[in-house]
Short mmCIF file of C-alpha atoms in Angstrom, two decimals:
data_model
loop_
_atom_site.label_atom_id
_atom_site.label_comp_id
_atom_site.label_asym_id
_atom_site.label_seq_id
_atom_site.Cartn_x
_atom_site.Cartn_y
_atom_site.Cartn_z
CA MET A 27 -35.67 11.09 -64.05
CA SER A 28 -35.71 14.66 -65.32
CA GLU A 29 -38.86 16.51 -66.33
CA PRO A 30 -39.58 16.07 -70.06
CA LEU A 31 -39.29 19.79 -70.77
CA SER A 32 -36.36 20.67 -68.53
CA LEU A 33 -33.35 22.25 -70.21
CA ASP A 34 -30.14 22.36 -68.19
CA PRO A 35 -28.02 25.27 -69.52
CA ARG A 36 -24.80 23.24 -69.32
CA VAL A 37 -26.38 20.35 -71.19
CA VAL A 38 -27.75 22.70 -73.84
CA GLY A 39 -24.29 24.26 -74.17
CA VAL A 40 -22.64 20.88 -74.80
CA ILE A 41 -25.39 19.93 -77.26
CA LEU A 42 -24.92 23.15 -79.23
CA ALA A 43 -21.15 22.62 -79.27
CA MET A 44 -21.75 19.11 -80.64
CA ALA A 45 -24.04 20.60 -83.27
CA ALA A 46 -21.42 23.19 -84.22
CA VAL A 47 -18.54 20.74 -84.67
CA THR A 48 -20.81 18.35 -86.57
CA PHE A 49 -21.87 21.10 -88.94
CA VAL A 50 -18.21 21.97 -89.47
CA THR A 51 -17.49 18.37 -90.50
CA LYS A 52 -20.50 18.34 -92.83
CA ALA A 53 -19.96 21.74 -94.45
CA GLY A 54 -16.16 21.62 -94.27
CA GLY A 55 -15.95 18.84 -96.81
CA LEU A 56 -17.59 20.81 -99.59
CA TRP A 57 -15.76 23.98 -98.62
CA LEU A 58 -12.26 22.60 -98.08
CA LEU A 59 -12.05 19.43 -100.12
CA SER A 60 -13.10 21.25 -103.25
CA ARG A 61 -10.03 23.46 -102.76
CA VAL A 62 -7.37 20.97 -101.63
CA GLU A 63 -6.60 17.44 -102.70
CA VAL A 64 -7.04 14.69 -100.09
CA SER A 65 -4.91 11.62 -100.70
CA ASP A 66 -6.67 8.28 -101.08
CA ARG A 67 -4.53 7.11 -98.21
CA LEU A 68 -5.91 9.69 -95.79
CA GLU A 69 -9.42 9.12 -97.11
CA ALA A 70 -9.08 5.40 -96.33
CA GLY A 71 -7.96 6.23 -92.80
CA ILE A 72 -10.90 8.54 -92.19
CA SER A 73 -13.45 6.14 -93.58
CA VAL A 74 -12.56 3.36 -91.11
CA LEU A 75 -13.09 5.64 -88.08
CA PRO A 76 -16.85 5.17 -87.50
CA GLY A 77 -16.67 1.36 -87.57
CA ALA A 78 -13.49 1.31 -85.50
CA ILE A 79 -14.99 3.54 -82.82
CA VAL A 80 -18.14 1.42 -82.63
CA ILE A 81 -15.94 -1.66 -82.15
CA ALA A 82 -13.79 0.16 -79.59
CA ILE A 83 -16.93 0.83 -77.53
CA LEU A 84 -18.50 -2.57 -78.04
CA GLY A 85 -15.39 -4.66 -77.27
CA PRO A 86 -14.79 -3.67 -73.64
CA GLU A 87 -18.56 -3.49 -73.05
CA LEU A 88 -19.04 -7.11 -74.11
CA ALA A 89 -15.81 -8.24 -72.46
CA SER A 90 -17.15 -7.05 -69.10
CA GLY A 91 -20.33 -9.09 -69.63
CA GLY A 92 -20.78 -12.84 -69.52
CA PRO A 93 -22.12 -15.71 -71.65
CA ALA A 94 -25.69 -14.30 -71.51
CA GLU A 95 -24.58 -10.98 -73.01
CA TRP A 96 -22.39 -12.67 -75.61
CA ALA A 97 -25.21 -14.96 -76.70
CA ALA A 98 -27.62 -12.01 -76.89
CA ALA A 99 -25.11 -10.04 -78.96
CA GLY A 100 -24.83 -12.99 -81.34
CA LEU A 101 -28.60 -13.16 -81.58
CA THR A 102 -28.81 -9.42 -82.31
CA LEU A 103 -26.24 -9.78 -85.06
CA LEU A 104 -28.08 -12.73 -86.58
CA VAL A 105 -31.40 -10.86 -86.63
CA VAL A 106 -29.97 -7.68 -88.11
CA TRP A 107 -28.25 -9.73 -90.82
CA ARG A 108 -31.35 -11.71 -91.70
CA THR A 109 -34.02 -9.00 -91.42
CA GLU A 110 -32.03 -5.78 -91.85
CA SER A 111 -34.42 -4.32 -89.30
CA ILE A 112 -32.83 -2.42 -86.44
CA LEU A 113 -35.97 -2.52 -84.35
CA LEU A 114 -36.41 -6.30 -84.63
CA ALA A 115 -32.72 -6.78 -83.84
CA LEU A 116 -32.93 -4.61 -80.72
CA ILE A 117 -36.04 -6.42 -79.50
CA ALA A 118 -34.37 -9.77 -80.11
CA GLY A 119 -31.27 -8.63 -78.23
CA VAL A 120 -33.16 -7.33 -75.22
CA VAL A 121 -35.58 -10.28 -74.99
CA GLY A 122 -32.62 -12.58 -75.59
CA VAL A 123 -30.50 -11.16 -72.78
CA VAL A 124 -33.37 -11.45 -70.30
CA ALA A 125 -33.95 -15.07 -71.35
CA PHE A 126 -30.27 -16.03 -71.31
CA ARG A 127 -29.73 -14.45 -67.90
CA ALA A 128 -32.62 -16.49 -66.50
CA VAL A 129 -31.04 -19.74 -67.67
CA MET B 22 -13.95 22.94 -118.94
CA SER B 23 -15.98 25.53 -120.81
CA ASN B 24 -12.96 26.86 -122.66
CA PRO B 25 -10.63 24.02 -123.68
CA ARG B 26 -7.30 25.04 -125.13
CA PRO B 27 -7.02 24.08 -128.81
CA ASP B 28 -3.75 22.17 -128.35
CA ALA B 29 -5.12 20.15 -125.44
CA GLU B 30 -8.12 19.30 -127.52
CA SER B 31 -6.05 18.03 -130.40
CA ASP B 32 -4.09 15.85 -127.99
CA ARG B 33 -7.15 14.26 -126.52
CA PRO B 34 -10.02 14.83 -128.90
CA ASP B 35 -12.49 12.91 -126.77
CA GLU B 36 -12.00 14.93 -123.63
CA GLY B 37 -14.84 17.34 -124.17
CA ALA B 38 -17.33 14.59 -124.85
CA ASP B 39 -16.08 12.25 -122.13
CA SER B 40 -15.87 14.53 -119.17
CA ASP B 41 -19.43 15.83 -119.45
CA GLY B 42 -21.18 13.72 -116.86
CA ALA B 43 -22.17 15.80 -113.90
CA GLU B 44 -20.41 18.91 -115.14
CA SER B 45 -22.66 19.75 -118.03
CA GLN B 46 -26.10 19.01 -116.61
CA PRO B 47 -28.11 21.89 -115.25
CA VAL B 48 -28.74 21.70 -111.50
CA THR B 49 -31.94 23.19 -110.17
CA PHE B 50 -33.16 23.86 -106.65
CA ARG B 51 -36.92 23.55 -106.72
CA ARG B 52 -39.83 22.40 -104.67
CA ARG B 53 -40.15 19.39 -106.97
CA GLY B 54 -36.71 18.21 -105.89
CA VAL B 55 -37.57 18.60 -102.20
CA ARG B 56 -40.74 16.58 -102.75
CA ALA B 57 -38.98 13.81 -104.67
CA GLY B 58 -36.30 13.55 -101.98
CA PHE B 59 -38.83 13.48 -99.16
CA LEU B 60 -40.97 10.73 -100.73
CA THR B 61 -37.98 8.62 -101.76
CA ALA B 62 -36.51 8.76 -98.26
CA LEU B 63 -39.72 7.96 -96.34
CA PRO B 64 -39.25 4.16 -96.12
CA ILE B 65 -35.65 4.62 -94.99
CA ALA B 66 -36.67 7.34 -92.54
CA LEU B 67 -38.96 4.76 -90.93
CA GLY B 68 -35.90 2.60 -90.27
CA VAL B 69 -34.04 5.60 -88.88
CA GLY B 70 -36.95 5.86 -86.43
CA GLY B 71 -35.87 2.50 -84.97
CA TYR B 72 -32.48 3.94 -84.07
CA GLY B 73 -34.16 7.08 -82.81
CA VAL B 74 -36.23 5.18 -80.25
CA ALA B 75 -33.12 3.35 -79.07
CA PHE B 76 -31.17 6.60 -78.89
CA GLY B 77 -33.98 8.15 -76.85
CA VAL B 78 -33.97 5.26 -74.37
CA LEU B 79 -30.20 5.61 -73.97
CA ALA B 80 -30.46 9.39 -73.61
CA ALA B 81 -33.08 8.96 -70.87
CA ARG B 82 -30.76 6.55 -69.04
CA ALA B 83 -27.97 9.13 -69.32
CA GLY B 84 -30.28 11.61 -67.57
CA LEU B 85 -31.29 13.78 -70.54
CA SER B 86 -34.81 15.16 -70.65
CA ALA B 87 -37.03 14.72 -73.70
CA ALA B 88 -36.42 18.36 -74.61
CA GLU B 89 -32.64 17.98 -74.34
CA ALA B 90 -32.46 14.75 -76.33
CA GLY B 91 -34.88 16.18 -78.90
CA LEU B 92 -32.74 19.30 -79.19
CA MET B 93 -29.66 17.14 -79.74
CA SER B 94 -31.34 15.15 -82.50
CA ALA B 95 -32.69 18.32 -84.11
CA THR B 96 -29.40 20.22 -84.15
CA VAL B 97 -26.67 17.56 -84.39
CA VAL B 98 -28.45 15.24 -86.87
CA ALA B 99 -25.76 12.54 -86.78
CA GLY B 100 -26.97 9.30 -85.21
CA ALA B 101 -23.86 7.29 -84.43
CA SER B 102 -22.05 10.24 -82.87
CA GLN B 103 -25.08 11.08 -80.71
CA ILE B 104 -25.31 7.51 -79.45
CA VAL B 105 -21.63 7.57 -78.55
CA ALA B 106 -22.04 10.97 -76.87
CA VAL B 107 -24.81 9.82 -74.52
CA GLU B 108 -22.78 6.71 -73.76
CA LEU B 109 -19.96 9.02 -72.63
CA TRP B 110 -22.38 11.30 -70.73
CA ALA B 111 -21.60 11.64 -67.02
CA ASP B 112 -21.78 14.24 -64.28
CA PRO B 113 -19.85 16.46 -64.90
CA ILE B 114 -20.05 16.02 -68.67
CA PRO B 115 -16.61 15.10 -70.12
CA VAL B 116 -16.91 17.84 -72.72
CA THR B 117 -13.53 17.36 -74.41
CA THR B 118 -13.93 13.62 -74.80
CA VAL B 119 -17.48 14.00 -76.09
CA LEU B 120 -16.53 16.62 -78.68
CA LEU B 121 -13.43 14.71 -79.84
CA ALA B 122 -15.48 11.55 -80.29
CA VAL B 123 -18.17 13.47 -82.19
CA VAL B 124 -15.60 14.98 -84.55
CA ALA B 125 -13.85 11.65 -85.12
CA ILE B 126 -17.07 9.85 -85.93
CA ASN B 127 -18.39 12.64 -88.14
CA LEU B 128 -15.21 13.29 -90.13
CA ARG B 129 -16.55 11.00 -92.82
CA TYR B 130 -19.22 13.62 -93.55
CA SER B 131 -16.46 15.82 -94.97
CA LEU B 132 -15.75 13.20 -97.59
CA MET B 133 -19.44 12.70 -98.27
CA GLY B 134 -20.01 16.43 -98.63
CA ALA B 135 -17.04 16.70 -100.96
CA ALA B 136 -18.56 13.98 -103.14
CA LEU B 137 -21.54 16.28 -103.75
CA GLN B 138 -19.28 19.04 -105.06
CA PRO B 139 -19.88 18.54 -108.83
CA TRP B 140 -23.55 19.44 -108.29
CA PHE B 141 -23.47 21.59 -105.18
CA SER B 142 -20.86 23.94 -106.58
CA ARG B 143 -23.63 25.25 -108.81
CA LEU B 144 -26.05 26.02 -105.98
CA SER B 145 -25.99 29.16 -103.89
CA ALA B 146 -24.04 28.95 -100.63
CA ARG B 147 -27.27 29.08 -98.65
CA GLN B 148 -28.83 26.25 -100.63
CA ALA B 149 -25.72 24.08 -100.47
CA TYR B 150 -24.74 24.55 -96.83
CA GLY B 151 -28.35 24.62 -95.64
CA SER B 152 -28.87 21.22 -97.26
CA LEU B 153 -25.63 19.87 -95.78
CA PHE B 154 -26.94 20.58 -92.28
CA LEU B 155 -29.47 17.79 -92.88
CA MET B 156 -26.99 15.37 -94.42
CA ALA B 157 -26.97 11.93 -92.81
CA ASP B 158 -25.65 8.62 -94.16
CA GLU B 159 -29.03 7.49 -95.40
CA ASN B 160 -30.16 10.54 -97.34
CA TRP B 161 -26.64 11.17 -98.66
CA ALA B 162 -26.62 7.74 -100.28
CA LEU B 163 -30.05 8.34 -101.82
CA THR B 164 -28.97 11.76 -103.06
CA MET B 165 -25.78 10.49 -104.68
CA ARG B 166 -27.86 7.92 -106.54
CA ASP B 167 -30.38 10.52 -107.66
CA LEU B 168 -27.88 13.16 -108.77
CA GLY B 169 -25.65 10.51 -110.31
CA SER B 170 -28.51 9.42 -112.53
CA GLY B 171 -28.58 12.92 -113.96
CA SER B 172 -31.79 14.21 -112.40
CA GLY B 173 -30.24 17.61 -111.67
CA ARG B 174 -32.46 17.93 -108.60
CA GLY B 175 -30.23 19.97 -106.33
CA ALA B 176 -32.87 20.08 -103.61
CA PHE B 177 -33.02 16.28 -103.26
CA LEU B 178 -30.66 16.24 -100.25
CA LEU B 179 -32.82 18.83 -98.50
CA GLY B 180 -36.03 16.89 -99.15
CA SER B 181 -34.64 13.50 -98.14
CA GLY B 182 -32.95 15.14 -95.17
CA LEU B 183 -36.25 16.60 -94.00
CA ALA B 184 -37.84 13.13 -94.05
CA VAL B 185 -34.99 11.60 -92.05
CA TRP B 186 -34.86 14.58 -89.65
CA THR B 187 -38.59 14.44 -88.88
CA PHE B 188 -38.50 10.75 -87.97
CA TRP B 189 -35.18 11.06 -86.13
CA VAL B 190 -36.38 13.88 -83.86
CA GLY B 191 -39.86 12.40 -83.33
CA SER B 192 -38.61 8.93 -82.46
CA THR B 193 -35.95 10.37 -80.14
CA VAL B 194 -38.61 12.09 -78.03
CA LEU B 195 -40.72 8.92 -78.09
CA GLY B 196 -37.72 6.90 -76.90
CA VAL B 197 -36.96 9.27 -74.01
CA LEU B 198 -40.57 9.20 -72.82
CA ALA B 199 -40.69 5.40 -73.05
CA GLY B 200 -37.25 5.00 -71.50
CA GLY B 201 -38.10 7.30 -68.61
CA LYS B 202 -41.02 5.10 -67.61
CA ILE B 203 -38.96 1.97 -67.13
CA GLY B 204 -37.99 1.18 -63.54
CA ASP B 205 -35.05 -1.14 -62.91
CA PRO B 206 -33.41 -1.32 -66.33
CA ALA B 207 -31.58 -4.62 -65.83
CA ARG B 208 -34.84 -6.46 -65.11
CA TYR B 209 -36.10 -5.83 -68.61
CA GLY B 210 -32.74 -6.10 -70.32
CA ILE B 211 -32.74 -2.36 -71.00
CA ASP B 212 -29.12 -2.21 -69.88
CA PHE B 213 -28.39 -4.28 -72.96
CA VAL B 214 -29.94 -1.83 -75.44
CA LEU B 215 -26.67 0.03 -75.92
CA ALA B 216 -24.70 -3.11 -76.72
CA ALA B 217 -27.46 -4.19 -79.10
CA VAL B 218 -27.48 -0.80 -80.81
CA PHE B 219 -23.74 -1.03 -81.34
CA VAL B 220 -23.96 -4.57 -82.67
CA ALA B 221 -26.53 -3.34 -85.20
CA LEU B 222 -24.41 -0.29 -86.06
CA ALA B 223 -21.36 -2.50 -86.52
CA ALA B 224 -23.27 -4.81 -88.86
CA GLU B 225 -24.22 -1.78 -90.93
CA LEU B 226 -20.72 -0.30 -90.98
CA TRP B 227 -19.05 -3.59 -91.93
CA GLU B 228 -17.61 -3.18 -95.40
CA GLY B 229 -16.41 -6.71 -95.95
CA ARG B 230 -12.87 -7.96 -95.58
CA SER B 231 -11.36 -4.49 -95.83
CA SER B 232 -12.86 -3.75 -92.41
CA LEU B 233 -11.17 -6.72 -90.76
CA VAL B 234 -7.72 -5.30 -90.01
CA PRO B 235 -8.87 -1.89 -88.70
CA TRP B 236 -11.54 -3.54 -86.57
CA VAL B 237 -9.14 -6.05 -85.03
CA VAL B 238 -6.73 -3.18 -84.28
CA ALA B 239 -9.56 -1.15 -82.73
CA LEU B 240 -10.75 -4.09 -80.66
CA ALA B 241 -7.32 -5.09 -79.34
CA SER B 242 -6.19 -1.55 -78.53
CA ALA B 243 -9.52 -0.66 -76.91
CA LEU B 244 -9.40 -3.74 -74.68
CA LEU B 245 -5.85 -2.90 -73.62
CA ALA B 246 -6.59 0.79 -73.11
CA ALA B 247 -9.76 0.05 -71.13
CA ARG B 248 -7.58 -1.91 -68.76
CA PHE B 249 -4.75 0.55 -68.29
CA LEU B 250 -6.12 4.03 -68.99
CA PRO B 251 -8.66 5.99 -66.94
CA GLY B 252 -12.13 7.03 -68.09
CA GLN B 253 -13.26 6.56 -71.65
CA TRP B 254 -9.92 7.05 -73.38
CA TYR B 255 -10.10 3.55 -74.80
CA ILE B 256 -12.73 4.69 -77.31
CA LEU B 257 -10.53 7.38 -78.84
CA VAL B 258 -7.41 5.20 -78.61
CA GLY B 259 -9.13 2.34 -80.43
CA GLY B 260 -10.53 4.57 -83.15
CA ALA B 261 -7.35 6.59 -83.68
CA LEU B 262 -5.04 3.55 -83.84
CA ALA B 263 -7.29 1.86 -86.39
CA GLY B 264 -7.21 5.01 -88.53
CA VAL B 265 -3.42 5.29 -88.28
CA VAL B 266 -2.89 1.62 -89.13
CA GLU B 267 -5.18 2.00 -92.15
CA VAL B 268 -3.22 5.02 -93.37
CA ILE B 269 0.08 3.14 -92.97
CA ARG B 270 -0.97 -0.10 -94.65
CA TYR B 271 -3.06 1.58 -97.37
CA ASP B 272 -1.36 0.38 -100.54
CA GLU B 273 -0.35 -3.09 -99.41
#
C-alpha cells in the first residue's frame, strides 16, 4: 500500500489529463452548444452513455461471479431502491456477499 | 429579442410576452447566491460522501495514495468517470482507454452545461466557466431548479458545487485511508464494493423503460466483447454500441 502522501509523477499526469478532458466536456457544452444546434437524436444517444457504460462494466463483472455475488447484487439493488441511501446499499451488499459466500 | 421587427410582431403579437421566461430576468453573481447554493446542496452533498468513501476504497485497491485519489477528486470532480477510471487502473496505466472512458461518461456534461446557457450567457466568462468546473449531476439539478424558478442567482452552481466538492474530496481521502487498512479484501467482501457501487449507480441512472433497449444492447455487447477482445475494450464497445443504437432508433 502506498504512503498516504506519495505522488507518482505518472499518476499525477494521468489525473491532470483526466481533469483536463472532463473540464472540456463541462465547459464545451456552454461554449459550443450555444453556437451550434445539436439534434435531439444525437442528444438521446449521448444521454444513454453513462448508464450503458455502467452496465457494460457490471455485466461481465457479475457474469464472472457466482450465486453469492448475484444474490448480493440483488440485495444491493433492493436496498438502494427502498432507502435511496448509497451507503446503506453498499453495506448491505458487502455484508450480504460475505454471508452468501459462507452458505 | 430586445428589438423585435414590427412585421414579426404583428404576425405573432404574443411573442414578446411569451418568450420572456429566463431571457428577461436579471442574473446576478453574488455572495448570497453562493450561500443559498451551498446550504441547499448540503443534504445531497452528504449522500455524495457515501460514494466518495466507496471511491476512496476502490482507489486504494487500485494502488492510489490518499494524495493521488484526493487530487483526482479535487480536479476531475466527476464521480462515475472516476470510479470507472480506477477500475481500469493497472500498471502501466492504460492511458488511452482511461481517457476515452472518461470523455464518454462525461459527455453528458456538455448537454447539462448547454442547458444553463439562458442564464450563464449573462455572466462573465470567468464566472460561468469557473462555476462549470464544479458542475456535477447533483448540483446541476439543484441549480436548474433554482434558476428555473426565476431566482436569478447566477452563483448558485458555484455555491452548491462547493458543498458537493468539499464532501467529495474529504470522503475520498477518508475512503483511501480506511481502504488501505484492510488486509485480505475478499475476507470482508471488499472485493464486492465495486460491483455494489455500480449496482447503486445503475439504479440511479435508470430512467424507466427508455433505458431498457440501450442497456440490453450494452449488456449483450459487453458480454460478447469481454469474451473475444483483449483488455477492457468491452466497456467502450458496450457503451458505444448502446449510444449508436439509440441514435438509430430515436424516433421509433
